[in-house]
Amino acid sequence: MADSSFDVLVIGSGASGLAAAVSAARSGVRVAVATKGALQSCNSAKAQGGIQAAFGDDDSPEQHAQDVWESSHETADRELVEILTSEAPSAIHWLEELGVEFTRENGGYRLARCGGASRKRLLQVGDRTGHAITTALRDVVEGSDVHTFPKSPLADLARTENGWRARCGDHAIDATTVVLAAGGRCYREAEERGELSTNHPGATGEVTQIAVDLGAELRDFDALQYHPNGGAWPLNMQGYSIPETTRAYGAVLLNADGEEFTDSLGPRDAVSQAIFDEVEKGKGVETPDGRPAVYLDTTRIPESDANVSLPYMLRRYRAGGIDPLGERLLTYPVLHYQNGGLVIDSNGETTIAGVYGCGEIAGGTHGRNRMMGNSLLECCVFGRRAGRAAAEKAKS
């Protein structure tokens, strides 16, 4: 017998799961969120760089979509991309209504140009954007009627006459519809490869496997993304993702001879590959503990930009005895993001009726290579859509 029954059950409490829960609850249905760890444990909170939306005078959702398409090497789902970019501005305003305060200047948003982008369109909350977004969403969930089941990992999902029964930790939960928002698998993948990862230890991918066992289709599942700028030294920074905004504000990648060897604002996969290739050619440098690296010359970042947009990065490095504005950093790509995942439609529904996917667990929006700043955006755009669609289906 199930302990409890809801209209919509959301699995995962990162930005996409919280956005889905808020959206479903506002549609007037009974919502529960079950998550593997504590409610605040997720990858989204670790996302530093920012969130993309076309607000510049020289920009448009169409231009944003074109950049996504090109960064994906024309592998993304065009329909999902157009939804992502056209709903980006309203997602930003929705986050602001929930209490997120984006960094502003000169009467508008402070916008940066990130890798693969042809315009400045990255909004930031300093360099802790994901933390700000998840905190605001969590506050709304905790102040609402949404029921939470922390430390209750999904172990089994089975069809019932009226929907689904989920076994989450010690709980059996009945729900009419289910939203899977449990993230990717890069922490586990990095462990298996003996590599570093930026990911939270909860990113191990078993929820994807549960969905696949039920018959859900996958796409681009082999396409994992390296963040070009993992911290390589000091020890306490290994696996930390140096914000890509360092390069937006002037930092460049240099080899052992102090030469630039790639476009520092290229798409992530291209920049990561260029670093791998440079090291392979013998043009890399070695960390004091013998790991491969190249230089990220952060001394070129104006102090005024660093203080506004990179305060957390500066604090972390200075605590380790390195001042990024006074010396170059050692960097090397780290496993970061699962580009592919469950096949979804425009409302986030997977190929299993009544089961939705949003956030990193879902594929298609980014194709085989994601642009920086589009993961938090996808979480909000498709989290809202999946939550709303799951609620409507549960009511019908």
mmCIF file of C-alpha atoms in Angstrom, residues 13-322:
data_model
loop_
_atom_site.group_PDB
_atom_site.id
_atom_site.type_symbol
_atom_site.label_atom_id
_atom_site.label_comp_id
_atom_site.label_asym_id
_atom_site.label_seq_id
_atom_site.Cartn_x
_atom_site.Cartn_y
_atom_site.Cartn_z
ATOM 1 C CA SER A 13 15.415 18.869 -6.527
ATOM 2 C CA GLY A 14 17.780 20.748 -8.810
ATOM 3 C CA ALA A 15 16.616 23.779 -10.788
ATOM 4 C CA SER A 16 14.518 21.745 -13.260
ATOM 5 C CA GLY A 17 12.758 19.666 -10.587
ATOM 6 C CA LEU A 18 12.017 22.704 -8.432
ATOM 7 C CA ALA A 19 10.782 24.684 -11.456
ATOM 8 C CA ALA A 20 8.512 21.757 -12.406
ATOM 9 C CA ALA A 21 7.172 21.492 -8.856
ATOM 10 C CA VAL A 22 6.417 25.223 -8.628
ATOM 11 C CA SER A 23 4.771 25.209 -12.046
ATOM 12 C CA ALA A 24 2.660 22.101 -11.302
ATOM 13 C CA ALA A 25 1.582 23.406 -7.897
ATOM 14 C CA ARG A 26 0.501 26.706 -9.459
ATOM 15 C CA SER A 27 -1.691 24.694 -11.822
ATOM 16 C CA GLY A 28 -3.692 23.680 -8.780
ATOM 17 C CA VAL A 29 -2.720 20.028 -8.278
ATOM 18 C CA ARG A 30 -1.167 18.034 -5.416
ATOM 19 C CA VAL A 31 2.585 17.838 -5.934
ATOM 20 C CA ALA A 32 5.417 15.931 -4.280
ATOM 21 C CA VAL A 33 9.183 16.152 -4.763
ATOM 22 C CA ALA A 34 11.347 13.133 -3.934
ATOM 23 C CA THR A 35 15.106 13.488 -4.040
ATOM 24 C CA LYS A 36 18.141 11.307 -3.417
ATOM 25 C CA GLY A 37 19.850 13.538 -0.859
ATOM 26 C CA ALA A 38 18.926 16.694 1.004
ATOM 27 C CA LEU A 39 16.631 19.078 -0.884
ATOM 28 C CA GLN A 40 19.543 21.466 -1.509
ATOM 29 C CA SER A 41 21.899 18.749 -2.861
ATOM 30 C CA CYS A 42 22.152 19.157 -6.644
ATOM 31 C CA ASN A 43 24.410 20.122 -9.524
ATOM 32 C CA SER A 44 22.357 23.231 -10.369
ATOM 33 C CA ALA A 45 23.499 25.001 -7.207
ATOM 34 C CA LYS A 46 27.117 24.574 -8.340
ATOM 35 C CA ALA A 47 26.476 26.303 -11.700
ATOM 36 C CA GLN A 48 28.458 29.524 -11.543
ATOM 37 C CA GLY A 49 28.635 31.158 -14.930
ATOM 38 C CA GLY A 50 25.130 32.345 -15.654
ATOM 39 C CA ILE A 51 21.986 31.927 -17.723
ATOM 40 C CA GLN A 52 21.459 33.012 -21.335
ATOM 41 C CA ALA A 53 18.583 35.136 -22.620
ATOM 42 C CA ALA A 54 18.444 37.570 -25.535
ATOM 43 C CA PHE A 55 18.049 41.028 -23.986
ATOM 44 C CA GLY A 56 20.719 42.988 -25.887
ATOM 45 C CA ASP A 57 19.671 45.615 -28.452
ATOM 46 C CA ASP A 58 21.639 43.713 -31.098
ATOM 47 C CA ASP A 59 20.242 40.328 -30.084
ATOM 48 C CA SER A 60 17.093 38.236 -30.549
ATOM 49 C CA PRO A 61 15.734 34.794 -29.641
ATOM 50 C CA GLU A 62 16.330 33.849 -33.298
ATOM 51 C CA GLN A 63 20.021 34.773 -33.027
ATOM 52 C CA HIS A 64 20.268 32.842 -29.750
ATOM 53 C CA ALA A 65 18.673 29.812 -31.461
ATOM 54 C CA GLN A 66 21.142 30.067 -34.348
ATOM 55 C CA ASP A 67 24.067 30.073 -31.903
ATOM 56 C CA VAL A 68 22.664 26.993 -30.132
ATOM 57 C CA TRP A 69 22.200 25.222 -33.466
ATOM 58 C CA GLU A 70 25.764 25.986 -34.570
ATOM 59 C CA SER A 71 27.287 25.083 -31.178
ATOM 60 C CA SER A 72 25.463 21.736 -31.335
ATOM 61 C CA HIS A 73 27.046 21.138 -34.774
ATOM 62 C CA GLU A 74 23.481 21.073 -36.119
ATOM 63 C CA THR A 75 22.507 18.083 -33.974
ATOM 64 C CA ALA A 76 20.001 19.754 -31.624
ATOM 65 C CA ASP A 77 16.205 19.442 -31.974
ATOM 66 C CA ARG A 78 15.200 22.687 -33.728
ATOM 67 C CA GLU A 79 11.752 22.805 -32.147
ATOM 68 C CA LEU A 80 13.157 22.448 -28.613
ATOM 69 C CA VAL A 81 15.838 25.056 -29.339
ATOM 70 C CA GLU A 82 13.252 27.587 -30.541
ATOM 71 C CA ILE A 83 11.158 27.050 -27.415
ATOM 72 C CA LEU A 84 14.280 27.423 -25.246
ATOM 73 C CA THR A 85 15.364 30.726 -26.760
ATOM 74 C CA SER A 86 11.924 32.296 -27.325
ATOM 75 C CA GLU A 87 10.845 31.611 -23.720
ATOM 76 C CA ALA A 88 14.192 32.688 -22.224
ATOM 77 C CA PRO A 89 13.238 36.325 -21.458
ATOM 78 C CA SER A 90 9.980 35.304 -19.748
ATOM 79 C CA ALA A 91 11.859 32.661 -17.720
ATOM 80 C CA ILE A 92 14.204 35.403 -16.478
ATOM 81 C CA HIS A 93 11.264 37.602 -15.440
ATOM 82 C CA TRP A 94 9.652 34.612 -13.724
ATOM 83 C CA LEU A 95 12.858 34.025 -11.726
ATOM 84 C CA GLU A 96 12.933 37.698 -10.783
ATOM 85 C CA GLU A 97 9.348 37.455 -9.493
ATOM 86 C CA LEU A 98 10.546 34.553 -7.325
ATOM 87 C CA GLY A 99 13.303 36.720 -5.878
ATOM 88 C CA VAL A 100 16.397 36.186 -8.057
ATOM 89 C CA GLU A 101 18.346 39.458 -8.418
ATOM 90 C CA PHE A 102 20.521 39.414 -11.532
ATOM 91 C CA THR A 103 23.600 41.651 -11.631
ATOM 92 C CA ARG A 104 22.695 44.928 -13.307
ATOM 93 C CA GLU A 105 24.585 47.915 -14.715
ATOM 94 C CA ASN A 106 23.669 51.112 -16.590
ATOM 95 C CA GLY A 107 19.960 50.534 -16.047
ATOM 96 C CA GLY A 108 19.924 47.036 -17.596
ATOM 97 C CA TYR A 109 21.354 43.583 -17.068
ATOM 98 C CA ARG A 110 25.103 43.074 -16.977
ATOM 99 C CA LEU A 111 25.518 40.816 -20.030
ATOM 100 C CA ALA A 112 28.623 38.828 -20.993
ATOM 101 C CA ARG A 113 29.461 36.958 -24.191
ATOM 102 C CA CYS A 114 30.128 33.301 -23.527
ATOM 103 C CA GLY A 115 31.659 30.485 -25.573
ATOM 104 C CA GLY A 116 29.851 29.865 -28.861
ATOM 105 C CA ALA A 117 27.710 32.991 -28.546
ATOM 106 C CA SER A 118 27.711 35.740 -31.174
ATOM 107 C CA ARG A 119 26.267 38.331 -28.762
ATOM 108 C CA LYS A 120 26.484 39.315 -25.116
ATOM 109 C CA ARG A 121 23.524 37.522 -23.540
ATOM 110 C CA LEU A 122 24.742 35.838 -20.364
ATOM 111 C CA LEU A 123 22.987 37.127 -17.228
ATOM 112 C CA GLN A 124 24.716 36.507 -13.925
ATOM 113 C CA VAL A 125 24.297 36.697 -10.182
ATOM 114 C CA GLY A 126 27.994 37.340 -9.524
ATOM 115 C CA ASP A 127 29.531 33.905 -10.127
ATOM 116 C CA ARG A 128 26.959 31.968 -8.083
ATOM 117 C CA THR A 129 24.017 32.094 -10.474
ATOM 118 C CA GLY A 130 22.891 28.501 -9.962
ATOM 119 C CA HIS A 131 23.016 28.910 -6.204
ATOM 120 C CA ALA A 132 20.798 32.016 -6.405
ATOM 121 C CA ILE A 133 18.269 30.317 -8.712
ATOM 122 C CA THR A 134 17.967 27.084 -6.721
ATOM 123 C CA THR A 135 17.719 28.979 -3.422
ATOM 124 C CA ALA A 136 14.836 31.111 -4.740
ATOM 125 C CA LEU A 137 12.995 28.111 -6.199
ATOM 126 C CA ARG A 138 13.515 26.051 -3.047
ATOM 127 C CA ASP A 139 12.166 28.876 -0.876
ATOM 128 C CA VAL A 140 8.976 28.903 -2.974
ATOM 129 C CA VAL A 141 8.609 25.107 -2.734
ATOM 130 C CA GLU A 142 9.223 25.075 1.009
ATOM 131 C CA GLY A 143 6.693 27.866 1.516
ATOM 132 C CA SER A 144 4.007 26.053 -0.511
ATOM 133 C CA ASP A 145 1.844 22.935 -0.206
ATOM 134 C CA VAL A 146 4.376 20.868 -2.167
ATOM 135 C CA HIS A 147 5.250 17.749 -0.136
ATOM 136 C CA THR A 148 8.971 16.909 -0.029
ATOM 137 C CA PHE A 149 10.624 13.528 0.475
ATOM 138 C CA PRO A 150 14.343 14.219 1.036
ATOM 139 C CA LYS A 151 16.849 11.345 1.254
ATOM 140 C CA SER A 152 14.408 9.192 -0.736
ATOM 141 C CA PRO A 153 16.134 8.011 -3.937
ATOM 142 C CA LEU A 154 13.933 6.544 -6.656
ATOM 143 C CA ALA A 155 14.477 2.770 -6.683
ATOM 144 C CA ASP A 156 11.537 1.608 -8.779
ATOM 145 C CA LEU A 157 8.766 3.025 -10.965
ATOM 146 C CA ALA A 158 5.818 0.842 -11.983
ATOM 147 C CA ARG A 159 2.579 1.427 -13.858
ATOM 148 C CA THR A 160 -0.679 1.284 -11.930
ATOM 149 C CA GLU A 161 -4.291 1.513 -13.036
ATOM 150 C CA ASN A 162 -4.346 5.273 -12.425
ATOM 151 C CA GLY A 163 -0.765 6.227 -13.187
ATOM 152 C CA TRP A 164 2.464 5.285 -11.404
ATOM 153 C CA ARG A 165 3.777 3.883 -8.150
ATOM 154 C CA ALA A 166 7.252 5.022 -7.195
ATOM 155 C CA ARG A 167 9.402 3.440 -4.530
ATOM 156 C CA CYS A 168 11.488 6.307 -3.145
ATOM 157 C CA GLY A 169 13.651 5.336 -0.187
ATOM 158 C CA ASP A 170 11.273 4.059 2.504
ATOM 159 C CA HIS A 171 8.206 5.510 0.762
ATOM 160 C CA ALA A 172 5.785 4.098 -1.776
ATOM 161 C CA ILE A 173 4.217 7.043 -3.585
ATOM 162 C CA ASP A 174 1.292 6.916 -6.016
ATOM 163 C CA ALA A 175 1.076 9.634 -8.676
ATOM 164 C CA THR A 176 -0.950 10.212 -11.809
ATOM 165 C CA THR A 177 2.040 11.664 -13.681
ATOM 166 C CA VAL A 178 5.777 11.730 -12.983
ATOM 167 C CA VAL A 179 8.449 14.315 -13.849
ATOM 168 C CA LEU A 180 11.996 12.934 -13.982
ATOM 169 C CA ALA A 181 14.463 15.717 -13.151
ATOM 170 C CA ALA A 182 17.254 13.708 -11.551
ATOM 171 C CA GLY A 183 20.197 15.086 -13.553
ATOM 172 C CA GLY A 184 23.020 13.356 -15.380
ATOM 173 C CA ARG A 185 25.731 10.796 -14.626
ATOM 174 C CA CYS A 186 29.080 12.583 -14.894
ATOM 175 C CA TYR A 187 30.184 12.020 -11.296
ATOM 176 C CA ARG A 188 29.896 8.253 -11.716
ATOM 177 C CA GLU A 189 31.364 8.352 -15.218
ATOM 178 C CA ALA A 190 34.403 10.322 -13.999
ATOM 179 C CA GLU A 191 34.974 7.851 -11.160
ATOM 180 C CA GLU A 192 34.867 4.948 -13.612
ATOM 181 C CA ARG A 193 37.336 6.732 -15.927
ATOM 182 C CA GLY A 194 39.633 7.794 -13.093
ATOM 183 C CA GLU A 195 39.078 11.459 -13.993
ATOM 184 C CA LEU A 196 37.963 14.598 -12.197
ATOM 185 C CA SER A 197 34.405 15.925 -12.434
ATOM 186 C CA THR A 198 32.690 19.182 -11.522
ATOM 187 C CA ASN A 199 29.598 17.221 -10.497
ATOM 188 C CA HIS A 200 27.844 16.637 -7.216
ATOM 189 C CA PRO A 201 28.293 13.037 -5.911
ATOM 190 C CA GLY A 202 24.572 12.418 -6.541
ATOM 191 C CA ALA A 203 25.046 12.601 -10.342
ATOM 192 C CA THR A 204 25.119 8.867 -10.984
ATOM 193 C CA GLY A 205 22.397 8.325 -13.590
ATOM 194 C CA GLU A 206 20.309 5.486 -12.183
ATOM 195 C CA VAL A 207 16.988 7.285 -12.790
ATOM 196 C CA THR A 208 17.775 7.366 -16.516
ATOM 197 C CA GLN A 209 18.267 3.607 -16.403
ATOM 198 C CA ILE A 210 14.907 3.132 -14.649
ATOM 199 C CA ALA A 211 13.222 5.122 -17.451
ATOM 200 C CA VAL A 212 15.047 3.183 -20.172
ATOM 201 C CA ASP A 213 13.990 -0.103 -18.550
ATOM 202 C CA LEU A 214 10.380 1.127 -18.803
ATOM 203 C CA GLY A 215 10.866 1.742 -22.524
ATOM 204 C CA ALA A 216 11.943 5.403 -22.704
ATOM 205 C CA GLU A 217 14.035 6.308 -25.754
ATOM 206 C CA LEU A 218 17.435 8.014 -25.467
ATOM 207 C CA ARG A 219 19.340 10.289 -27.826
ATOM 208 C CA ASP A 220 22.999 11.444 -27.911
ATOM 209 C CA PHE A 221 23.611 9.543 -24.694
ATOM 210 C CA ASP A 222 27.300 8.985 -25.472
ATOM 211 C CA ALA A 223 27.948 12.724 -25.849
ATOM 212 C CA LEU A 224 29.393 13.842 -22.527
ATOM 213 C CA GLN A 225 30.807 17.344 -22.170
ATOM 214 C CA TYR A 226 34.098 18.409 -20.687
ATOM 215 C CA HIS A 227 34.218 21.834 -19.074
ATOM 216 C CA PRO A 228 37.315 23.354 -20.722
ATOM 217 C CA ASN A 229 38.483 25.012 -17.528
ATOM 218 C CA GLY A 230 38.696 22.642 -14.614
ATOM 219 C CA GLY A 231 40.910 23.795 -11.786
ATOM 220 C CA ALA A 232 44.174 21.785 -12.008
ATOM 221 C CA TRP A 233 46.033 23.350 -9.066
ATOM 222 C CA PRO A 234 46.069 23.874 -6.067
ATOM 223 C CA LEU A 235 44.724 20.554 -4.771
ATOM 224 C CA ASN A 236 41.606 22.098 -3.217
ATOM 225 C CA MET A 237 40.611 23.473 -6.644
ATOM 226 C CA GLN A 238 40.890 20.196 -8.588
ATOM 227 C CA GLY A 239 37.514 19.458 -10.177
ATOM 228 C CA TYR A 240 36.311 23.031 -9.604
ATOM 229 C CA SER A 241 34.989 24.576 -12.806
ATOM 230 C CA ILE A 242 36.675 27.941 -13.293
ATOM 231 C CA PRO A 243 33.768 30.086 -14.541
ATOM 232 C CA GLU A 244 33.707 30.466 -18.293
ATOM 233 C CA THR A 245 33.021 34.139 -17.625
ATOM 234 C CA THR A 246 36.756 34.510 -16.850
ATOM 235 C CA ARG A 247 37.216 34.245 -20.623
ATOM 236 C CA ALA A 248 34.229 36.493 -21.313
ATOM 237 C CA TYR A 249 36.017 39.205 -19.313
ATOM 238 C CA GLY A 250 39.392 38.828 -21.013
ATOM 239 C CA ALA A 251 41.224 35.710 -19.790
ATOM 240 C CA VAL A 252 42.881 33.630 -22.527
ATOM 241 C CA LEU A 253 44.337 30.125 -22.743
ATOM 242 C CA LEU A 254 48.097 29.905 -23.228
ATOM 243 C CA ASN A 255 50.475 26.999 -23.804
ATOM 244 C CA ALA A 256 53.843 26.400 -22.099
ATOM 245 C CA ASP A 257 55.457 29.000 -24.399
ATOM 246 C CA GLY A 258 52.893 31.633 -23.440
ATOM 247 C CA GLU A 259 51.192 31.460 -26.854
ATOM 248 C CA GLU A 260 47.453 31.543 -27.503
ATOM 249 C CA PHE A 261 46.534 28.308 -29.260
ATOM 250 C CA THR A 262 42.729 28.488 -29.614
ATOM 251 C CA ASP A 263 39.776 30.892 -29.679
ATOM 252 C CA SER A 264 39.136 31.184 -25.939
ATOM 253 C CA LEU A 265 35.460 31.955 -26.657
ATOM 254 C CA GLY A 266 34.836 29.010 -28.958
ATOM 255 C CA PRO A 267 32.254 26.280 -28.216
ATOM 256 C CA ARG A 268 33.102 24.116 -25.209
ATOM 257 C CA ASP A 269 33.965 20.942 -27.084
ATOM 258 C CA ALA A 270 36.279 22.812 -29.454
ATOM 259 C CA VAL A 271 38.124 24.559 -26.613
ATOM 260 C CA SER A 272 38.444 21.336 -24.584
ATOM 261 C CA GLN A 273 39.752 19.456 -27.621
ATOM 262 C CA ALA A 274 42.277 22.219 -28.332
ATOM 263 C CA ILE A 275 43.642 21.871 -24.778
ATOM 264 C CA PHE A 276 43.878 18.069 -25.090
ATOM 265 C CA ASP A 277 45.677 18.477 -28.441
ATOM 266 C CA GLU A 278 48.137 21.085 -27.127
ATOM 267 C CA VAL A 279 49.109 18.851 -24.196
ATOM 268 C CA GLU A 280 49.434 15.887 -26.585
ATOM 269 C CA LYS A 281 51.881 17.972 -28.699
ATOM 270 C CA GLY A 282 54.059 18.490 -25.632
ATOM 271 C CA LYS A 283 53.037 22.151 -25.352
ATOM 272 C CA GLY A 284 51.264 21.771 -22.013
ATOM 273 C CA VAL A 285 52.553 22.410 -18.498
ATOM 274 C CA GLU A 286 52.589 20.112 -15.484
ATOM 275 C CA THR A 287 50.968 20.739 -12.119
ATOM 276 C CA PRO A 288 53.129 20.272 -8.997
ATOM 277 C CA ASP A 289 51.451 16.858 -8.504
ATOM 278 C CA GLY A 290 52.235 15.754 -12.056
ATOM 279 C CA ARG A 291 48.891 16.349 -13.801
ATOM 280 C CA PRO A 292 48.626 17.848 -17.308
ATOM 281 C CA ALA A 293 47.509 21.473 -17.657
ATOM 282 C CA VAL A 294 47.729 24.672 -19.681
ATOM 283 C CA TYR A 295 47.659 28.269 -18.476
ATOM 284 C CA LEU A 296 44.519 30.371 -18.143
ATOM 285 C CA ASP A 297 45.830 33.931 -18.085
ATOM 286 C CA THR A 298 43.371 35.561 -15.693
ATOM 287 C CA THR A 299 45.733 38.499 -15.075
ATOM 288 C CA ARG A 300 44.150 40.155 -18.150
ATOM 289 C CA ILE A 301 40.751 40.480 -16.437
ATOM 290 C CA PRO A 302 40.116 44.058 -15.247
ATOM 291 C CA GLU A 303 39.817 44.137 -11.468
ATOM 292 C CA SER A 304 36.494 45.999 -11.718
ATOM 293 C CA ASP A 305 34.985 43.133 -13.757
ATOM 294 C CA ALA A 306 36.450 40.440 -11.506
ATOM 295 C CA ASN A 307 35.085 42.032 -8.332
ATOM 296 C CA VAL A 308 31.545 42.240 -9.746
ATOM 297 C CA SER A 309 31.327 39.010 -11.762
ATOM 298 C CA LEU A 310 33.921 36.640 -10.268
ATOM 299 C CA PRO A 311 33.993 37.286 -6.496
ATOM 300 C CA TYR A 312 33.540 33.647 -5.476
ATOM 301 C CA MET A 313 36.306 32.444 -7.828
ATOM 302 C CA LEU A 314 38.697 35.093 -6.467
ATOM 303 C CA ARG A 315 37.876 34.149 -2.868
ATOM 304 C CA ARG A 316 38.396 30.427 -3.489
ATOM 305 C CA TYR A 317 41.765 30.843 -5.181
ATOM 306 C CA ARG A 318 43.049 33.440 -2.735
ATOM 307 C CA ALA A 319 42.162 31.097 0.130
ATOM 308 C CA GLY A 320 44.462 28.554 -1.589
ATOM 309 C CA GLY A 321 47.282 31.095 -1.796
ATOM 310 C CA ILE A 322 46.864 32.097 -5.462
#
